[in-house]
mmCIF file of C-alpha atoms and ligand atoms in Angstrom:
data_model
loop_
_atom_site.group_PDB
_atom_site.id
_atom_site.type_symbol
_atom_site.label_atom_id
_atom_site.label_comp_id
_atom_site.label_asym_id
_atom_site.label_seq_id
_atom_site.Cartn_x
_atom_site.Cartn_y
_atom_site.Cartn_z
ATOM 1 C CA UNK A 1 -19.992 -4.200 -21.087
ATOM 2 C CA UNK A 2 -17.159 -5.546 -18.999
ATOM 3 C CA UNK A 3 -16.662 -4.654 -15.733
ATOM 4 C CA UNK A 4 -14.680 -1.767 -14.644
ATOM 5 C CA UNK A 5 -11.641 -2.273 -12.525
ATOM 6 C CA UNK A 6 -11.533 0.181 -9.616
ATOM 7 C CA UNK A 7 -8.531 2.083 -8.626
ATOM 8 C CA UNK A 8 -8.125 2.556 -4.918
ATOM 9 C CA UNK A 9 -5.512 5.185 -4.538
ATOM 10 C CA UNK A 10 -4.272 5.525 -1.277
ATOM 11 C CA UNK A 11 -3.275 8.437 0.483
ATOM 12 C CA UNK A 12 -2.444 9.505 4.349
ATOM 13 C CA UNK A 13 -5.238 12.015 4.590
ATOM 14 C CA UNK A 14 -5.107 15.543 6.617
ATOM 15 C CA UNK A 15 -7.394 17.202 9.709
ATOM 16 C CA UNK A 16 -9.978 19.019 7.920
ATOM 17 C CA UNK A 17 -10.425 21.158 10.701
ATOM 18 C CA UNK A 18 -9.134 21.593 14.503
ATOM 19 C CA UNK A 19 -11.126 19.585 15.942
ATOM 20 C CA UNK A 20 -9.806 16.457 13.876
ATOM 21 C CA UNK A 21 -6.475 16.585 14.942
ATOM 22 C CA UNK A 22 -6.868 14.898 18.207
ATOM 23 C CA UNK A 23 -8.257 11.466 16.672
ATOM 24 C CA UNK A 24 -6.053 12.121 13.204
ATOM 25 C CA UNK A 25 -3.238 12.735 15.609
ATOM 26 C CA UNK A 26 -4.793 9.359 17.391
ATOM 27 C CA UNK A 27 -4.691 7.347 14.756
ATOM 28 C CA UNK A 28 -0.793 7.950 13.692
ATOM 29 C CA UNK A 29 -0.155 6.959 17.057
ATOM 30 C CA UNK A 30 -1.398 3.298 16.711
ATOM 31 C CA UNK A 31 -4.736 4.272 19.245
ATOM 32 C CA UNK A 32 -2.535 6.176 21.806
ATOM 33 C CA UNK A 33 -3.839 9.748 22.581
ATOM 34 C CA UNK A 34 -0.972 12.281 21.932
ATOM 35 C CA UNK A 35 0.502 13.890 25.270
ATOM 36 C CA UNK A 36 -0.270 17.536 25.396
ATOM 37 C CA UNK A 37 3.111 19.053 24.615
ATOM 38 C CA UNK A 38 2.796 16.826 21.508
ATOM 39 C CA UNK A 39 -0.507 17.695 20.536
ATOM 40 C CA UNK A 40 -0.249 21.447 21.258
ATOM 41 C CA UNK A 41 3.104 21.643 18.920
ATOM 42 C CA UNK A 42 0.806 19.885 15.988
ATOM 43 C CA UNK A 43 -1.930 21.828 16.579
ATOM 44 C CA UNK A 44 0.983 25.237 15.967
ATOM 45 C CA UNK A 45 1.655 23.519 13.322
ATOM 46 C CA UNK A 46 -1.381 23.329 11.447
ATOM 47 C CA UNK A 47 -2.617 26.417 12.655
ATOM 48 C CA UNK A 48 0.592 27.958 11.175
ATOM 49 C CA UNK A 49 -0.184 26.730 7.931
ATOM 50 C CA UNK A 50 -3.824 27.343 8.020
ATOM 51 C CA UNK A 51 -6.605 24.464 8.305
ATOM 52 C CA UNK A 52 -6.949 22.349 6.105
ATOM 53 C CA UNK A 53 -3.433 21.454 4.301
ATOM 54 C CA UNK A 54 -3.783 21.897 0.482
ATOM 55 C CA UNK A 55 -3.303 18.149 0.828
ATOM 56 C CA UNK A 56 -6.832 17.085 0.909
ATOM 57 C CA UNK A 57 -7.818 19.160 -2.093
ATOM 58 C CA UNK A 58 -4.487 17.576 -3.722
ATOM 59 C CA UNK A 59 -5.714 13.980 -3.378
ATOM 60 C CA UNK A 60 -8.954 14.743 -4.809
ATOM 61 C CA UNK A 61 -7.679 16.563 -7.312
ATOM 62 C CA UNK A 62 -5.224 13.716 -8.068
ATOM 63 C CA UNK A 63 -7.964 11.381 -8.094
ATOM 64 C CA UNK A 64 -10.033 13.167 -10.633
ATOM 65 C CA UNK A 65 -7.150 13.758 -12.641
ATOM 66 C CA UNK A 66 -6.397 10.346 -13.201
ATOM 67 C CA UNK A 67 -9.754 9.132 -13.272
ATOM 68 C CA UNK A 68 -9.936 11.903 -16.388
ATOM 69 C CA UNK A 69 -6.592 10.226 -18.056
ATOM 70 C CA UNK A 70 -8.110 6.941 -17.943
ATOM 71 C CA UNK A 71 -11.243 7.747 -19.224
ATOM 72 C CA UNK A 72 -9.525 9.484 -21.893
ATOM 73 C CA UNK A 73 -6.955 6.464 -22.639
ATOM 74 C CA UNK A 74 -9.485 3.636 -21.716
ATOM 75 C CA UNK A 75 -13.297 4.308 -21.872
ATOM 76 C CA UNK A 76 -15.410 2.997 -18.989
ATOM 77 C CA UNK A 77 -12.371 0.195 -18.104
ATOM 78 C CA UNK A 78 -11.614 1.859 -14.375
ATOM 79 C CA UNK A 79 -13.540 3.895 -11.617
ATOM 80 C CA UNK A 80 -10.644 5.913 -9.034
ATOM 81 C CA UNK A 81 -11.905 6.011 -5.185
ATOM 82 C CA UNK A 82 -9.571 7.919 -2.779
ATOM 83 C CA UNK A 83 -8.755 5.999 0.320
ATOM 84 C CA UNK A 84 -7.219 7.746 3.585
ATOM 85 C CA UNK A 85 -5.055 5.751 5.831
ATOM 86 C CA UNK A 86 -6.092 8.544 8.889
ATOM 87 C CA UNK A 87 -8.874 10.372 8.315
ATOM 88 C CA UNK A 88 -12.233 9.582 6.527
ATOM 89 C CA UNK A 89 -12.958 8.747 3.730
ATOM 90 C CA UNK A 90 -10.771 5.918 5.476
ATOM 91 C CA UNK A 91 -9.218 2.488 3.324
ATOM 92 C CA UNK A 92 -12.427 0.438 4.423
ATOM 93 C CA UNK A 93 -14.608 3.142 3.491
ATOM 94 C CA UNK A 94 -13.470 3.123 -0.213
ATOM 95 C CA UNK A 95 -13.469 -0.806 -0.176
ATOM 96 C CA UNK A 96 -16.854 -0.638 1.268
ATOM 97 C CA UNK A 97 -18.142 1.729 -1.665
ATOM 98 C CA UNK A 98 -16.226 -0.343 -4.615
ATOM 99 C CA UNK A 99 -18.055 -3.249 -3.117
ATOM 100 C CA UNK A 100 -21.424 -1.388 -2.978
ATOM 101 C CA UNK A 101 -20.612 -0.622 -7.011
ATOM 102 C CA UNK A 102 -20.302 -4.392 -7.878
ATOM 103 C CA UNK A 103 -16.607 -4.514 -8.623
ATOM 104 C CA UNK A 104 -14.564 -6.944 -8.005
ATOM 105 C CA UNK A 105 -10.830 -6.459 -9.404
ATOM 106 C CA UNK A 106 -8.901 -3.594 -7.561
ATOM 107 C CA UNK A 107 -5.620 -2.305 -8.401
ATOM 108 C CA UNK A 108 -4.334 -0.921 -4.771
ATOM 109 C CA UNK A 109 -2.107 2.522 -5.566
ATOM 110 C CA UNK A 110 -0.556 3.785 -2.796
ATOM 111 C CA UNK A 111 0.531 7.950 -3.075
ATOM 112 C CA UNK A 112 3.953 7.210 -1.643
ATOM 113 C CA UNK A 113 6.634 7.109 -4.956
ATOM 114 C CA UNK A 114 9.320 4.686 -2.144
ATOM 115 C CA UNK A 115 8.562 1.232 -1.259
ATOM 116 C CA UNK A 116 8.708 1.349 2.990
ATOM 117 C CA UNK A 117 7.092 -1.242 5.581
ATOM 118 C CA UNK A 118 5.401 2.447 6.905
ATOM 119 C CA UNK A 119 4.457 3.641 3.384
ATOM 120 C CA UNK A 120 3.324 1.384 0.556
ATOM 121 C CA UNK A 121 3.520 -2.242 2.797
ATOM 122 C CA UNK A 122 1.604 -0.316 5.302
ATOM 123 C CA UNK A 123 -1.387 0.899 2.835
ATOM 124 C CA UNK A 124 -1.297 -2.258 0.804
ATOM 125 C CA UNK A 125 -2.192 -3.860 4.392
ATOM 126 C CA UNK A 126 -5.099 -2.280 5.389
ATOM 127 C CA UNK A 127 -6.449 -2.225 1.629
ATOM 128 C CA UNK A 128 -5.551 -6.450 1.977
ATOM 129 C CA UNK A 129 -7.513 -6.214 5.268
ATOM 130 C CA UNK A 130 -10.218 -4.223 4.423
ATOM 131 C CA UNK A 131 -10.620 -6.361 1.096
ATOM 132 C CA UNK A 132 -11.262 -9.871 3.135
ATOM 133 C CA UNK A 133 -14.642 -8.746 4.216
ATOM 134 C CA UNK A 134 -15.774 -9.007 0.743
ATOM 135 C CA UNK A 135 -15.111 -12.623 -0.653
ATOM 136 C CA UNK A 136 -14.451 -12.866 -4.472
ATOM 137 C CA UNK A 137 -12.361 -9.561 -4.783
ATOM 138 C CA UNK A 138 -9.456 -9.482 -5.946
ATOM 139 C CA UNK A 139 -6.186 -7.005 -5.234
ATOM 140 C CA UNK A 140 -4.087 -5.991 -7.270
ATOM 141 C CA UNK A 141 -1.018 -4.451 -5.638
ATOM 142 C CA UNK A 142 0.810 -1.600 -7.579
ATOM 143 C CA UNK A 143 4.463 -1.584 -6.600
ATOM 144 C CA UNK A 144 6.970 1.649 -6.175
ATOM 145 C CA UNK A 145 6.976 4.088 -8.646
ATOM 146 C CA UNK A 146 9.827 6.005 -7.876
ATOM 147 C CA UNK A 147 11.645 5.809 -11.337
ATOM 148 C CA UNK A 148 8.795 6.768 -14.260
ATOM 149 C CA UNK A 149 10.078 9.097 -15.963
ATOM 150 C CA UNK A 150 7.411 11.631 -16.049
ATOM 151 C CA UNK A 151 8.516 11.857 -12.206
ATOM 152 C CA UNK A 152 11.531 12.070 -12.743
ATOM 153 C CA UNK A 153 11.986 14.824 -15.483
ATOM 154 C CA UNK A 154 8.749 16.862 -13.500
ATOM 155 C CA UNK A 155 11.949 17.383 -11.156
ATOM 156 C CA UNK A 156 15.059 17.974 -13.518
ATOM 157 C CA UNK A 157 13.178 20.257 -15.455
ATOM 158 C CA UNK A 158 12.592 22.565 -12.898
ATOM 159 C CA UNK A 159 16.373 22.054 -11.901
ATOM 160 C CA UNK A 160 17.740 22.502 -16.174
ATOM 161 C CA UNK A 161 15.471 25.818 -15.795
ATOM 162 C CA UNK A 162 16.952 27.254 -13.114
ATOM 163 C CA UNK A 163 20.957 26.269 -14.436
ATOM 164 C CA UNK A 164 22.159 29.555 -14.074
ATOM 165 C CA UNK A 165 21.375 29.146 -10.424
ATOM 166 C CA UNK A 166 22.297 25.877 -10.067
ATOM 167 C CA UNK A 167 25.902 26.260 -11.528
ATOM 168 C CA UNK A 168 26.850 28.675 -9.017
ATOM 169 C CA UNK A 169 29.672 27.402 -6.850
ATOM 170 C CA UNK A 170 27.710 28.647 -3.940
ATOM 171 C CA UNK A 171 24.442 27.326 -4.166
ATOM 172 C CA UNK A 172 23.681 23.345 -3.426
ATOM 173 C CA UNK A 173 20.535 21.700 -3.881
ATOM 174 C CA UNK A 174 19.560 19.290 -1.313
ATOM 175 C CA UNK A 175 17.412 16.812 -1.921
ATOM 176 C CA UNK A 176 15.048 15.765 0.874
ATOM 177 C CA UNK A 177 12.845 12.874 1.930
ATOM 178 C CA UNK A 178 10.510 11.577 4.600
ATOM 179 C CA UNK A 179 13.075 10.442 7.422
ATOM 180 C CA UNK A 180 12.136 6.855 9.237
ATOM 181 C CA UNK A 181 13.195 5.257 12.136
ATOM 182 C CA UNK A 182 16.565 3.655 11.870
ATOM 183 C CA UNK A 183 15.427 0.484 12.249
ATOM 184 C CA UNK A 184 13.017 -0.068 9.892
ATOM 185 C CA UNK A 185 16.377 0.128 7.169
ATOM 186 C CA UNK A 186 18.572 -1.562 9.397
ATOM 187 C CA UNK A 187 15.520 -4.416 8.833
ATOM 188 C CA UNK A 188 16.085 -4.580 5.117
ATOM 189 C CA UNK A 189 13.728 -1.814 3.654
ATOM 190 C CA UNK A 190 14.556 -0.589 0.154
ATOM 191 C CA UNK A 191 13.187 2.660 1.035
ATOM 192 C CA UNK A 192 16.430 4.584 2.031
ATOM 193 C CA UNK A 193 17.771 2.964 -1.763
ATOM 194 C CA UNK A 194 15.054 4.220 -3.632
ATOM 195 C CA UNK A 195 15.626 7.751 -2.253
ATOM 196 C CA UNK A 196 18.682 7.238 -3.496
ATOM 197 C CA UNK A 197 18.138 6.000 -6.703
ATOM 198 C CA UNK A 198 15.590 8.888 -7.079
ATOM 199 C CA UNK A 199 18.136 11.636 -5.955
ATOM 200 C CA UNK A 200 20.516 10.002 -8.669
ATOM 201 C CA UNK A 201 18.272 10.200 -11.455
ATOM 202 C CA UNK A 202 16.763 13.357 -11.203
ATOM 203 C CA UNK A 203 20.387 14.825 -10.768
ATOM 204 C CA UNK A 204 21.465 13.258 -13.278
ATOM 205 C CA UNK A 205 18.552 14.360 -15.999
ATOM 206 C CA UNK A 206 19.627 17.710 -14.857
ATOM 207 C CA UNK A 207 23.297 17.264 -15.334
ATOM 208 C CA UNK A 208 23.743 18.240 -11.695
ATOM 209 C CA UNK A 209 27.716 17.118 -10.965
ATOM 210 C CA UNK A 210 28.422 15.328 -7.540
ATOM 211 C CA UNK A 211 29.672 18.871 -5.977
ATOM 212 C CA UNK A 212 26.023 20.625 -6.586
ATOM 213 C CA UNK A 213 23.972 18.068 -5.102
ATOM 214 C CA UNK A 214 23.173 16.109 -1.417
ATOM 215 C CA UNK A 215 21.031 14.499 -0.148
ATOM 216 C CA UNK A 216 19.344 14.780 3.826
ATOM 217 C CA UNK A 217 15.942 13.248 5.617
ATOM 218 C CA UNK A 218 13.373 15.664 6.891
ATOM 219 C CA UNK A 219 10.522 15.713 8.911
ATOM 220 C CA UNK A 220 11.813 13.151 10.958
ATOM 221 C CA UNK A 221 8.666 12.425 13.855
ATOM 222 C CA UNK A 222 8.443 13.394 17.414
ATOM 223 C CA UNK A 223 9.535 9.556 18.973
ATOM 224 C CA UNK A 224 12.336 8.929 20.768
ATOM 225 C CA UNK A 225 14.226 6.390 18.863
ATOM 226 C CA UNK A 226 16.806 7.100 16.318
ATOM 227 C CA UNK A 227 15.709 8.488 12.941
ATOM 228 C CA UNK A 228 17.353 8.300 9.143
ATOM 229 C CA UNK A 229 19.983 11.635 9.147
ATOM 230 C CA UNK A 230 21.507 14.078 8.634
ATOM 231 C CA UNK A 231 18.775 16.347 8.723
ATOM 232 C CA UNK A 232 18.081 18.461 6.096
ATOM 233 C CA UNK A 233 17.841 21.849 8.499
ATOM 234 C CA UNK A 234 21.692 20.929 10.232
ATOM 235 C CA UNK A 235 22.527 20.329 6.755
ATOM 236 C CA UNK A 236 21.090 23.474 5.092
ATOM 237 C CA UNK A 237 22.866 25.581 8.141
ATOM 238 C CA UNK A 238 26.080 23.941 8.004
ATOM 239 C CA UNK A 239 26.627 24.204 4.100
ATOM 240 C CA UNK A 240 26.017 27.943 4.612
ATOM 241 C CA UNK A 241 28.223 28.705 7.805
ATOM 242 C CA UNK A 242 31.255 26.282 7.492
ATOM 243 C CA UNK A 243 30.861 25.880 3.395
ATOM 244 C CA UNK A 244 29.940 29.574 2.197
ATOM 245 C CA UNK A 245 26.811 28.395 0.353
ATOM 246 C CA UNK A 246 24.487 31.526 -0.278
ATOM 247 C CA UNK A 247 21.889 29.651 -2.362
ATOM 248 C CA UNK A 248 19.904 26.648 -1.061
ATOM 249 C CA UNK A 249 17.826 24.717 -3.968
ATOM 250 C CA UNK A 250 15.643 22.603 -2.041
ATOM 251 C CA UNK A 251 13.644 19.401 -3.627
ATOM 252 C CA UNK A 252 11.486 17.482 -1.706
ATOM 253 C CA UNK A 253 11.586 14.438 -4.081
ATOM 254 C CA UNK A 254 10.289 11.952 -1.337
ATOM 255 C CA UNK A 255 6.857 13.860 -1.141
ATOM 256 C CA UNK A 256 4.586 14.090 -4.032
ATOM 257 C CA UNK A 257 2.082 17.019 -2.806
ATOM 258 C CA UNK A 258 2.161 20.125 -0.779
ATOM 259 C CA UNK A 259 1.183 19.200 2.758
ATOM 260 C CA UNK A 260 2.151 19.961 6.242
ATOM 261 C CA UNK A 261 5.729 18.478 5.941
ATOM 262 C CA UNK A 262 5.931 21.260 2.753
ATOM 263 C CA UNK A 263 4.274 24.078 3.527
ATOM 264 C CA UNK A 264 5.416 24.070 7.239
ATOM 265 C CA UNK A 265 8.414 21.958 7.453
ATOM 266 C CA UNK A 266 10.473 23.468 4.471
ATOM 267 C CA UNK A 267 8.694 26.789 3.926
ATOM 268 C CA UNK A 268 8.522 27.791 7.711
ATOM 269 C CA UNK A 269 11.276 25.859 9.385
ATOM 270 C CA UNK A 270 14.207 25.090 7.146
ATOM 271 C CA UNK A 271 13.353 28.958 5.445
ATOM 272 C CA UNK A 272 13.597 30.515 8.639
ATOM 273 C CA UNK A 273 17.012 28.582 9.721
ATOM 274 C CA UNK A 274 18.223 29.641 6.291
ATOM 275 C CA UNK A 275 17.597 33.314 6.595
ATOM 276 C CA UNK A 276 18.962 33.060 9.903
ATOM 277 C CA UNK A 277 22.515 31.653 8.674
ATOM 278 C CA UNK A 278 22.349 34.222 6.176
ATOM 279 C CA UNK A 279 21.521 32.367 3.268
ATOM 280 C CA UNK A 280 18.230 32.162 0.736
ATOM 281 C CA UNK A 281 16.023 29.484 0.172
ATOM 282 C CA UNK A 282 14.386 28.146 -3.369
ATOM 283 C CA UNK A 283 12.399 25.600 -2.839
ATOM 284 C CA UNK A 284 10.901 23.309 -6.417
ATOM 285 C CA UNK A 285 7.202 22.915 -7.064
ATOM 286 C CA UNK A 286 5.443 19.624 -5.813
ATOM 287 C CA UNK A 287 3.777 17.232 -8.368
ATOM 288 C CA UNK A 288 0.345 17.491 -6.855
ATOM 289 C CA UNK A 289 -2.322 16.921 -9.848
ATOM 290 C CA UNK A 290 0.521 18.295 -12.611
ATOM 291 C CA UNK A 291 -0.058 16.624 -15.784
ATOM 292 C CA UNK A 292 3.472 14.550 -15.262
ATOM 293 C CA UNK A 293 2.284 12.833 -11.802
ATOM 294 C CA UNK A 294 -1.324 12.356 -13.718
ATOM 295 C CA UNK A 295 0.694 10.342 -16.388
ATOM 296 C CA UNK A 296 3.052 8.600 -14.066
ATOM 297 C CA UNK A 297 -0.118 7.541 -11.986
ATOM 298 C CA UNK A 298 -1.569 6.129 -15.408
ATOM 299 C CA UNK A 299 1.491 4.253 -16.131
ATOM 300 C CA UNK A 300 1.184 2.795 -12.687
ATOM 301 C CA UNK A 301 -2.338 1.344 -13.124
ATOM 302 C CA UNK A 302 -1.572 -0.045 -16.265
ATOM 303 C CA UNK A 303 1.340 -1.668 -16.081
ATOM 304 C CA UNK A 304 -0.275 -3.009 -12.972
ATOM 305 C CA UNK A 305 -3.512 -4.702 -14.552
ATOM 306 C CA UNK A 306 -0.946 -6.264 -17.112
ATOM 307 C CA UNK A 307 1.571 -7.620 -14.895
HETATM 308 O O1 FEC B 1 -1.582 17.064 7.055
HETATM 309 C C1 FEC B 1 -0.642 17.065 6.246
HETATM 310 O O2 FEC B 1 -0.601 17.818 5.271
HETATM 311 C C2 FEC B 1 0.546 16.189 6.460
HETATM 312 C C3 FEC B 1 0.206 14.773 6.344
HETATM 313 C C4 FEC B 1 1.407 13.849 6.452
HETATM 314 C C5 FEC B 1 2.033 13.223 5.414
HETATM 315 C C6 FEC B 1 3.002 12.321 5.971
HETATM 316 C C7 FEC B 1 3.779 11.479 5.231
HETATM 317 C C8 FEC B 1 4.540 10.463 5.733
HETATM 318 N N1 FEC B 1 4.712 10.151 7.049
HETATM 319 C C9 FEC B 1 5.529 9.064 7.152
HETATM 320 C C10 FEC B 1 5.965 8.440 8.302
HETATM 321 C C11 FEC B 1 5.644 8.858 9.582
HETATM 322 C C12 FEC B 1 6.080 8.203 10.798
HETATM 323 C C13 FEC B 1 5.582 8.924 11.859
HETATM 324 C C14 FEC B 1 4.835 10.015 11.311
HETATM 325 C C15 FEC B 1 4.184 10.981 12.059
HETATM 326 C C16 FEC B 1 3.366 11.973 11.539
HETATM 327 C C17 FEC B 1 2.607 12.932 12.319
HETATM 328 C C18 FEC B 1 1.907 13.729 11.431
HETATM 329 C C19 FEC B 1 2.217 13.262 10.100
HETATM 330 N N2 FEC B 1 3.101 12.208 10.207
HETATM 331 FE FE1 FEC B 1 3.925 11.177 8.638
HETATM 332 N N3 FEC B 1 2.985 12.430 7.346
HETATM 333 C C20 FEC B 1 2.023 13.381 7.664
HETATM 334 C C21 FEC B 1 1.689 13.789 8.952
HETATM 335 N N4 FEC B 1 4.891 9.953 9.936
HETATM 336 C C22 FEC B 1 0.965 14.870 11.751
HETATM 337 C C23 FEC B 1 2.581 13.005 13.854
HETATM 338 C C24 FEC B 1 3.359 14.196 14.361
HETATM 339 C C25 FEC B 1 4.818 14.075 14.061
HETATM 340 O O3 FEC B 1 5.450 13.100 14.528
HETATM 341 O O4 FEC B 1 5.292 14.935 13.309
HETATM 342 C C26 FEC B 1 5.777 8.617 13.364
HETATM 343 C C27 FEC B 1 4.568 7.918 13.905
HETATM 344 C C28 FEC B 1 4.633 6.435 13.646
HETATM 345 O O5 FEC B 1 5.475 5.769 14.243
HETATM 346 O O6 FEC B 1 3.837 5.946 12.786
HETATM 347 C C29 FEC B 1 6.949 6.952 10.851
HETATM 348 C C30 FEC B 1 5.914 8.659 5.799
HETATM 349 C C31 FEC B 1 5.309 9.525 4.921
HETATM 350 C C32 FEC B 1 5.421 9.550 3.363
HETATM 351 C C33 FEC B 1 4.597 8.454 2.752
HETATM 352 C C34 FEC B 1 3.113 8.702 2.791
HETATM 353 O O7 FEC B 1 2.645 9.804 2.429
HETATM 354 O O8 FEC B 1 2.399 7.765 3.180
HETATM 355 C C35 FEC B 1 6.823 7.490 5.443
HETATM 356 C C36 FEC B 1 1.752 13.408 3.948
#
């Protein structure tokens, strides 16, 4: 039998319990402890949302999924480990295990749908890294996956089912991603472009016209250089005092699971600044293990072994 190729799909892990967040927390910062303030506001956080985020049962339940499709498509031709770029089971850890099973080819798949240096570049890194302490492997990177279709109509559907809504002339559906520092665009990352392109596509799969759609940056982190805007809490508040929006449709299209940046960011914080303008929030379903992110995921890994 030949041997399998392993998928290593990368993710950027959650605290499993309190007493991870310190060194999770740690390890975002680049080795630097978080100062108190800082730590006690992500500790809220998490606390708010309850320990742990559904993300870590989302990754494994992504990874099992498409472990599942592939065994389905392709018998016995790939084995899915789940690397963490934070939190155990770190990057190395996976790399060390693949090793341990005797394969050598691995196709690198980051969870991130955008290209950015601090996404995709960043876990294809450490899986490059982590990779050189096992001669004779070789990695296969997968590259941005932002316009499969699957992805893309998992979206607009939701949107096409909810037209009545949508066609209201005072409801608007922002579309939200991950916000970065300014620089890393101003440096030539396609990220803020693939947003785009995204936002684009899945409005215009759901026939959304140019008036019933925008696009903001959320969950912009707690450092004090400049960050992508506008915000997508300003904007939410300002369409609904100085625009008369009732009716906020929100789609987190950057983010592919629920995780802190969902369940807190959007359904605590932009919710609450809603209600308080006097306006409702809807807010559209993640991917997480749905059958269309399984097949995108698929799609992803194969096109990558042929390229
Ligand atoms: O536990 C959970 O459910 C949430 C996990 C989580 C995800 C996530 C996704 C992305 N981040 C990205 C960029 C940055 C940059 C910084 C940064 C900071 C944090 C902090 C926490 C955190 N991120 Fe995150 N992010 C998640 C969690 N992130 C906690 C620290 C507290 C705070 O600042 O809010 C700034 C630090 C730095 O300079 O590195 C930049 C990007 C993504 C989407 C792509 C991906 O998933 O890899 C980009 C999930």
């Amino acid at each position: 039998m030949t041997e399998p190729t392993a998928v290593l799909l990368m993710a950027y892990g959650t605290p499993y319990q309190e007493s991870d967040i310190r060194g999770y927390y740690t390890n975002i910062r680049h080795g630097q402890e978080p100062p108190k303030p800082l730590m006690d506001q992500l500790v809220g956080r998490y606390k708010a949302i309850g320990l742990p985020s559904p993300l870590a049962r989302i990754t494994t339940a992504q990874r099992d999924g498409l472990q599942a499709a592939l065994d389905k498509a392709h018998p016995g031709a790939y084995k899915v480990y789940e690397g963490l770029k934070y939190i155990t089971p770190f990057i190395q850890d996976a790399v060390d295990q693949i090793a341990t099973d005797g394969i050598t080819r691995v196709i690198g798949l980051p969870l991130a749908p955008q290209y950015s240096s601090y996404s995709s570049e960043d876990y294809h890194n450490r899986a490059s890294r982590a990779i050189e302490s096992h001669p004779g492997m070789e990695y296969l990177p997968a590259r941005s996956w932002w316009n499969h279709q699957a992805l893309i109509r998992f979206w607009s559907d939701q949107l096409v089912a909810m037209k009545d809504l949508t066609d209201r002339p005072d409801t608007k559906v922002i579309f939200s991603a991950h916000s970065l520092p300014l620089r890393t665009i101003q440096g030539g990352d396609p990220y803020k472009d693939e947003v785009i392109g995204l936002s684009n596509a899945v409005a215009q799969a759901a026939d959304l016209n140019e008036d019933q759609y925008v696009l903001a940056w959320q969950s912009a982190g707690r450092t004090q250089e400049p960050w992508i805007g506008p915000d997508f809490v300003k904007v939410a508040k300002d369409l609904i005092t100085k625009s008369g929006m009732k009716t906020i449709v929100s789609a987190s299209i950057g983010f592919i699971a629920d995780n802190l940046e969902i369940c807190y960011d959007v359904d605590m914080e932009l919710a609450k600044a809603i209600e308080s303008a006097g306006g409702t929030l809807t807010r559209l379903n993640m991917p997480n293990d749905s059958p269309a992110l399984i097949a995108t995921l698929q799609e992803v890994v194969e096109e990558t072994k042929a390229e």
